[in-house]
Short mmCIF file of C-alpha atoms in Angstrom, two decimals:
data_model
loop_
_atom_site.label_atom_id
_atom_site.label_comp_id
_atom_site.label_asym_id
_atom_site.label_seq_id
_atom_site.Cartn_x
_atom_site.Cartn_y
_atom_site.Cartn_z
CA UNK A 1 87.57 92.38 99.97
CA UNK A 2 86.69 91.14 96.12
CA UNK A 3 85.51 87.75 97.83
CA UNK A 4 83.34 89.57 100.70
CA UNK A 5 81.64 91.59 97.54
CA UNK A 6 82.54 94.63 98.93
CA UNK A 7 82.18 98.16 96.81
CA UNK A 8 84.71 99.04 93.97
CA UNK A 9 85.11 102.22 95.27
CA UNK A 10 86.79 100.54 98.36
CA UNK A 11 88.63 97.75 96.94
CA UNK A 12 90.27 101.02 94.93
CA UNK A 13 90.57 103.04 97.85
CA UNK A 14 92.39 100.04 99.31
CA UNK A 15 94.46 99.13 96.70
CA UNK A 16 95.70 102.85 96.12
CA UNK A 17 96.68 103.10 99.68
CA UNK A 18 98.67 99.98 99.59
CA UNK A 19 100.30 101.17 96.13
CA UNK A 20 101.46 104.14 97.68
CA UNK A 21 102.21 102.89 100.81
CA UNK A 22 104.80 100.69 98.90
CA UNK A 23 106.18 103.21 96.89
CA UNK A 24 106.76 105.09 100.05
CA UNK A 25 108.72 102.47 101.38
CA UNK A 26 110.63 101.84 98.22
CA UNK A 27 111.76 105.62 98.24
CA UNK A 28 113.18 104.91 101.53
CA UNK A 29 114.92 102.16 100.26
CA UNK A 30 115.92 103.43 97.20
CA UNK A 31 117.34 106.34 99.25
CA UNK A 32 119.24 104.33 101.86
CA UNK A 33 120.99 102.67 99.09
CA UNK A 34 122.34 105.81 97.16
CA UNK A 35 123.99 106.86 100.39
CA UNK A 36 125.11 103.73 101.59
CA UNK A 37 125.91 101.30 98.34
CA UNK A 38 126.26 103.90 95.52
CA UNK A 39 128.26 106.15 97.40
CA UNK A 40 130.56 103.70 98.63
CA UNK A 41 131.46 102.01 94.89
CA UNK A 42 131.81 105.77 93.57
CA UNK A 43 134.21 107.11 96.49
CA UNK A 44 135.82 103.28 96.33
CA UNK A 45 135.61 103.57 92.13
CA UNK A 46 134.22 100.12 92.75
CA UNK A 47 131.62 99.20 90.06
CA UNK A 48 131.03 102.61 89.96
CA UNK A 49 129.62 102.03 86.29
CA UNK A 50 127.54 99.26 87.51
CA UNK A 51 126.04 101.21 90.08
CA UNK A 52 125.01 103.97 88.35
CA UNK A 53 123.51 101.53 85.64
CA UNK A 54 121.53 99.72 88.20
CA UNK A 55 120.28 103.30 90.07
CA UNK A 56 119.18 104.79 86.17
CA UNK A 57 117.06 101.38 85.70
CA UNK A 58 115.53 101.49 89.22
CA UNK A 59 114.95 104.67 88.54
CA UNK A 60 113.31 104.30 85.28
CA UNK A 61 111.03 101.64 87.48
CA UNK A 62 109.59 104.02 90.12
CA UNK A 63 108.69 106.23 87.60
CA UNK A 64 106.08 104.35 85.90
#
């Protein structure tokens, strides 16, 4: 779009779609993942510690 000269106004239009269309899709990932990974190494107690580590910092991540 930049190299076609197109307006700013779309270009932002487009890129804040595609932000949040990603951020959408991380959410889903982020959520499959607490019920399938986390909750397995807490019920399992394996990495437990780990997990939760790596969850906070992903965390911390999405909400920038």
């Amino acid at each position: 779009m930049v190299e076609e000269d197109r307006d700013c106004l779309q270009v932002l239009k487009q890129i804040a779609a595609a932000s949040g269309a990603l951020r959408s899709l991380g959410a889903v990932i982020l959520e499959d993942h607490l019920k399938g990974c986390v909750a397995t190494a807490i019920q399992t107690h394996d990495n437990d510690s780990r997990m939760i580590s790596d969850v906070i910092e992903i965390f911390n991540k999405f909400s920038k």
